[in-house]
Short mmCIF file of C-alpha atoms in Angstrom, two decimals:
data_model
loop_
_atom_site.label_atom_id
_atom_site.label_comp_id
_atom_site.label_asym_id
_atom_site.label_seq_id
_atom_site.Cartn_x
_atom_site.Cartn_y
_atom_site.Cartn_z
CA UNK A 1 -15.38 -31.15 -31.44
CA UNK A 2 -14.81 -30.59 -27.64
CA UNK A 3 -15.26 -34.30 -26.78
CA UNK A 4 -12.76 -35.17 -29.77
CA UNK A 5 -10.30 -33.42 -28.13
CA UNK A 6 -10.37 -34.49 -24.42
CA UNK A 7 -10.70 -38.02 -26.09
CA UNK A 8 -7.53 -37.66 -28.14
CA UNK A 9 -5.18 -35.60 -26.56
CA UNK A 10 -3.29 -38.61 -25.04
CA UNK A 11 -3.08 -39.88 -28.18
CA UNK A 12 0.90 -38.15 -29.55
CA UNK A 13 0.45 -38.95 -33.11
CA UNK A 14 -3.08 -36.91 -34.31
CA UNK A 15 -3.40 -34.42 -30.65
CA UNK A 16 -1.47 -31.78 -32.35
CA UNK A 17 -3.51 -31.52 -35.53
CA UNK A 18 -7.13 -32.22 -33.48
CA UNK A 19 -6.39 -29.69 -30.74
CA UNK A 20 -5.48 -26.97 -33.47
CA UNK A 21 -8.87 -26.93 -34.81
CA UNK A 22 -10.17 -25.57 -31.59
CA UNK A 23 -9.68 -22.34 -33.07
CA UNK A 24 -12.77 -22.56 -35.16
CA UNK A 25 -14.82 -22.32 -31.57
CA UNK A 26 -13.93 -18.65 -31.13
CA UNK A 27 -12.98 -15.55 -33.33
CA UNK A 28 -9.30 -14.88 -34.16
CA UNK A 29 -7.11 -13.61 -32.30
CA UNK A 30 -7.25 -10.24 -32.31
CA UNK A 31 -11.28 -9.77 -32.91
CA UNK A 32 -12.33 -10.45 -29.65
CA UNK A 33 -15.18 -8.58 -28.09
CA UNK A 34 -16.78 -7.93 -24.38
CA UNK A 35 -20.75 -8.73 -26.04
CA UNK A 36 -23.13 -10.64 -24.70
CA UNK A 37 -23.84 -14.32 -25.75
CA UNK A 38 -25.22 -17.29 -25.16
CA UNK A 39 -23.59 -18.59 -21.73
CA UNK A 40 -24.98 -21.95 -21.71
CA UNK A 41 -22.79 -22.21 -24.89
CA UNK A 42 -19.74 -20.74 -23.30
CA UNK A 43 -20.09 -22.60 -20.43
CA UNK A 44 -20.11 -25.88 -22.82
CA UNK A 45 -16.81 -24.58 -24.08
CA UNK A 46 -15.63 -24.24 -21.01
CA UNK A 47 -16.25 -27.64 -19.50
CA UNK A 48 -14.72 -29.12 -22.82
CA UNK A 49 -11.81 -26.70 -22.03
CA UNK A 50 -11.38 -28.12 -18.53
CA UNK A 51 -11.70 -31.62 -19.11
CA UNK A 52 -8.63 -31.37 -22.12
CA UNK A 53 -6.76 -28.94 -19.24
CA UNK A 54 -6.52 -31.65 -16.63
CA UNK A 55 -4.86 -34.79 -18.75
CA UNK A 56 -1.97 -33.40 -17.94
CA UNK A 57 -0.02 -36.37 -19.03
CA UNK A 58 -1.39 -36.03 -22.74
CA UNK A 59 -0.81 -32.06 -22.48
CA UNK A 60 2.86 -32.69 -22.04
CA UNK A 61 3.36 -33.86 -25.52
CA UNK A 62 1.18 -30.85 -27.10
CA UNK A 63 3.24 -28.91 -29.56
CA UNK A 64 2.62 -25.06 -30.56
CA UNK A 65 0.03 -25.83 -32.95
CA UNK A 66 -2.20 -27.77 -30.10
CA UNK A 67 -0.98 -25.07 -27.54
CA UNK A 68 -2.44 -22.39 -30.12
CA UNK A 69 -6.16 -23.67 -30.36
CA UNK A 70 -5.99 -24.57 -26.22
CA UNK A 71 -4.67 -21.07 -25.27
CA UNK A 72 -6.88 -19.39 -27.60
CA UNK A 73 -10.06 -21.07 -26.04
CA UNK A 74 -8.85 -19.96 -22.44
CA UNK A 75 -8.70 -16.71 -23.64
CA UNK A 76 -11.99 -16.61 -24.90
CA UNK A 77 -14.17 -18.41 -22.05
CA UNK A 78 -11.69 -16.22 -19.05
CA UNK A 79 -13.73 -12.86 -21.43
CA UNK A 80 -17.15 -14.96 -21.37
CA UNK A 81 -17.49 -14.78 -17.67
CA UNK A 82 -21.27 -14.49 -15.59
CA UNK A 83 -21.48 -10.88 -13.54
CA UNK A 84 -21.74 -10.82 -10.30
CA UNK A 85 -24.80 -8.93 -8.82
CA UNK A 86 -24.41 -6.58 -5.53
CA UNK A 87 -27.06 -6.11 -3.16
CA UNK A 88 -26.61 -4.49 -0.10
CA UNK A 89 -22.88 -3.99 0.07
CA UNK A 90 -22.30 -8.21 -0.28
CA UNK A 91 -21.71 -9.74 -3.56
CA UNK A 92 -21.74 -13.38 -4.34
CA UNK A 93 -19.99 -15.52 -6.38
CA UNK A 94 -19.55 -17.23 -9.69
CA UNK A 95 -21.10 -20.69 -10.42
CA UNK A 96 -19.30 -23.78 -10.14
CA UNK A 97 -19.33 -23.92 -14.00
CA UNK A 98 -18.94 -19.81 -14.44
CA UNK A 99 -16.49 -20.17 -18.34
CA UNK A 100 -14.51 -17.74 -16.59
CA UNK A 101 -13.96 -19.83 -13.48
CA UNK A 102 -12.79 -22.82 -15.65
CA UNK A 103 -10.98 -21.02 -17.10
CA UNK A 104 -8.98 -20.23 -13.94
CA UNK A 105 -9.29 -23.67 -12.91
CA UNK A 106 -7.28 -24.65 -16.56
CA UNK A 107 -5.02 -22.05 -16.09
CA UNK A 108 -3.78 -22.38 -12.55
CA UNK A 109 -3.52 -26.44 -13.67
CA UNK A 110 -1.43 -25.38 -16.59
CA UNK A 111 1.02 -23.29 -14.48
CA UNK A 112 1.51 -25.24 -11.55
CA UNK A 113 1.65 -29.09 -12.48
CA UNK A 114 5.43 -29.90 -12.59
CA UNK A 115 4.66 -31.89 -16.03
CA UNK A 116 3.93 -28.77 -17.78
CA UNK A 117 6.42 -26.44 -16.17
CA UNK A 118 8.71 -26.09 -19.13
CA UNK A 119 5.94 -27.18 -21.73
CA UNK A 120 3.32 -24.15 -21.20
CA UNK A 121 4.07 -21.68 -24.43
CA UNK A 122 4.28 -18.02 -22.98
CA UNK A 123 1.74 -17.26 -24.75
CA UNK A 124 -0.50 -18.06 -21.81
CA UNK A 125 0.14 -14.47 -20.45
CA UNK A 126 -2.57 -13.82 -22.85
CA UNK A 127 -5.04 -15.57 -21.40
CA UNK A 128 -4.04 -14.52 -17.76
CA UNK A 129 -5.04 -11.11 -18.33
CA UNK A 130 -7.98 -11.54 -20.21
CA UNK A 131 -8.84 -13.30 -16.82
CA UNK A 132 -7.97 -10.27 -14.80
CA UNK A 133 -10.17 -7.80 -17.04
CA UNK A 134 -12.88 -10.79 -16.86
CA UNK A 135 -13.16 -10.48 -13.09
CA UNK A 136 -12.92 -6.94 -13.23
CA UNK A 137 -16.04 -6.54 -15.49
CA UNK A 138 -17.91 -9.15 -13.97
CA UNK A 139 -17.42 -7.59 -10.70
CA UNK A 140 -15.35 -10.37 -9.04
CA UNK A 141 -12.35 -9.03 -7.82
CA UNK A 142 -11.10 -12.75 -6.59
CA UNK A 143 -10.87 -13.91 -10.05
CA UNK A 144 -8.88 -10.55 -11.01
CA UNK A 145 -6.58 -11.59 -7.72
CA UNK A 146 -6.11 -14.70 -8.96
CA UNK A 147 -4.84 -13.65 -12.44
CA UNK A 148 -2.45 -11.47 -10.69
CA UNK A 149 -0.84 -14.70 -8.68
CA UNK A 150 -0.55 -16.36 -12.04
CA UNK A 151 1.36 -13.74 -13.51
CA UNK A 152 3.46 -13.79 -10.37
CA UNK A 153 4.07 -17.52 -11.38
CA UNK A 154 4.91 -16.51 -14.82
CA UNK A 155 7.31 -14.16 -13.39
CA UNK A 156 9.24 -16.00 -11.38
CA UNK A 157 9.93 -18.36 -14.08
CA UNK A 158 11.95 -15.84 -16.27
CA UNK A 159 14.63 -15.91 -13.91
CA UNK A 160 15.83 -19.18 -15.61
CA UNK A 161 14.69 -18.46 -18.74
CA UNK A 162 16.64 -15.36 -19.00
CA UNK A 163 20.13 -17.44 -17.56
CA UNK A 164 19.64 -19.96 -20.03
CA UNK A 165 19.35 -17.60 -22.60
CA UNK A 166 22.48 -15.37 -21.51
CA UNK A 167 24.45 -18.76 -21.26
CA UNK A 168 23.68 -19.29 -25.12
CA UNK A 169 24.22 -16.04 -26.12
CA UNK A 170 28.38 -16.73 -24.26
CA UNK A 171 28.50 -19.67 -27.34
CA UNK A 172 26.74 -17.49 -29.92
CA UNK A 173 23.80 -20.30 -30.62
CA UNK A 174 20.48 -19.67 -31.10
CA UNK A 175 18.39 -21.16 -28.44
CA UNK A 176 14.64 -22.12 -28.89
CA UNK A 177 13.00 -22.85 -25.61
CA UNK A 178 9.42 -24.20 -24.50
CA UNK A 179 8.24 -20.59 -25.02
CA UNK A 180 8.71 -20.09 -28.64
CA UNK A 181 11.36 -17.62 -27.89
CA UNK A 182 15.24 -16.74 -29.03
CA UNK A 183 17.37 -14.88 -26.26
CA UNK A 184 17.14 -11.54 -27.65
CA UNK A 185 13.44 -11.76 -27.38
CA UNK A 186 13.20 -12.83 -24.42
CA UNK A 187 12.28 -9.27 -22.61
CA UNK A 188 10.25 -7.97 -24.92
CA UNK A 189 7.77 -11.05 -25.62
CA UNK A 190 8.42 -12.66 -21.72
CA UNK A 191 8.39 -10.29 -19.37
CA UNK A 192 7.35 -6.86 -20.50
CA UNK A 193 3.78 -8.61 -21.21
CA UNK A 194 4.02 -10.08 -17.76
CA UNK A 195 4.79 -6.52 -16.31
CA UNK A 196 2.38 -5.12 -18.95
CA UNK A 197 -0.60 -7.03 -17.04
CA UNK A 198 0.28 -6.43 -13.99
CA UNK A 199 0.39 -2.27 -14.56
CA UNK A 200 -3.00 -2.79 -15.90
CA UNK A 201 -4.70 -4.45 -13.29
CA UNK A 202 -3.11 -2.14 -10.63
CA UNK A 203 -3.83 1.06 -12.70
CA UNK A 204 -7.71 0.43 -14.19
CA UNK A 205 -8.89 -1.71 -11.11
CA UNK A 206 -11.97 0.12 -9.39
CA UNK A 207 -11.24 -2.94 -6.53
CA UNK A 208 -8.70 -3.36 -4.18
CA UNK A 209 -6.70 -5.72 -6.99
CA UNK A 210 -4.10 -2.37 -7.11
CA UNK A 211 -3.70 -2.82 -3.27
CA UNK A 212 -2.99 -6.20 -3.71
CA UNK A 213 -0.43 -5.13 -6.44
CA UNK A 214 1.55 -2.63 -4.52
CA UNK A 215 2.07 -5.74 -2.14
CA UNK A 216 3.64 -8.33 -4.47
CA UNK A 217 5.81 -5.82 -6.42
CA UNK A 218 7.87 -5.50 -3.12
CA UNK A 219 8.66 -8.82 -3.75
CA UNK A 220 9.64 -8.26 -7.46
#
């Protein structure tokens, strides 16, 4: 299923309806759990997941059905994550092909190629912060870092967002952007989840991610 997706999803006119099937790779949304499994599995998922991440090019025509089954499967393999051991006071780091750490590596694609600026459904908060509570229970407070600078990304986005959606409001039309949401919404489902994340990390971290917190909000 993986390598039917990373082969089609240049191809506009059957992406949508392949990508959407992803879904039947991990449980609904919802019914996740922090259990153990079999990581040579996850980490399949997760180099299928990376491989559709970076066409970027084919990603740009994804609509929300695709997005749903790609974003779902981020979620999933950022929660499915190695542990890191600590010996000693040091602590190492994830393997190259850690589900987790591709999932970062999709991610931080996702968010920062131009293509996909405006493309990217906001649902992708979602899978930000399962990457935060990932690194935070596998003892990798990089990875929970990283999320953090993601949601930073996200944030600095709604600026435009929320003018373009105070400019419709002036002519009374209902505006439906890349994220899936109307004006009125655009708080409550943008950037209270983004905020939402970010309180969580700094609040629940037993690393210095809250330090690292206290630092960006100035900027906020």
């Amino acid at each position: 299923l993986l390598r039917t997706c990373y082969w089609t999803v240049h191809r506009e006119e059957i992406a949508n309806k392949v990508l959407a099937t992803l879904t039947v790779l991990y449980p609904p949304e919802g019914q996740f759990r922090w259990v153990s499994g079999n990581l040579d599995l996850d980490r399949h998922m997760a180099e299928g997941l990376w491989r559709i991440c970076r066409n970027v090019d084919g990603l740009r025509n994804v609509d929300l059905e695709g997005w749903e089954g790609i974003l779902g499967l981020v979620e999933w393999c950022a929660m499915r994550g190695g542990t890191i051991p600590t010996r000693q006071g040091t602590r190492g780091g994830l393997s190259e092909d850690d589900p987790a750490l591709q999932a970062f590596r999709s991610l931080h694609l996702m968010l920062h190629a131009a293509e996909l600026k405006d493309v990217v459904p906001f649902k992708v908060v979602g899978g930000v912060r399962a990457l935060i509570a990932g690194g935070e229970r596998g003892n990798c407070p990089k990875l929970s870092i990283a999320g953090l600078d993601l949601l930073l990304v996200l944030h600095t986005r709604l600026e435009p967002l929320i003018a373009h959606a105070a400019a419709e409001e002036k002519t009374n039309a209902e505006t439906e952007n890349a994220y899936g949401k109307g004006s009125t919404e655009v708080f409550v489902n943008c950037w209270l989840p983004v905020l939402k994340g970010m309180a969580t990390a700094a609040e629940l971290s037993r690393y210095a991610v809250s330090s690292f917190f206290d630092e960006k909000m100035s900027y906020i």
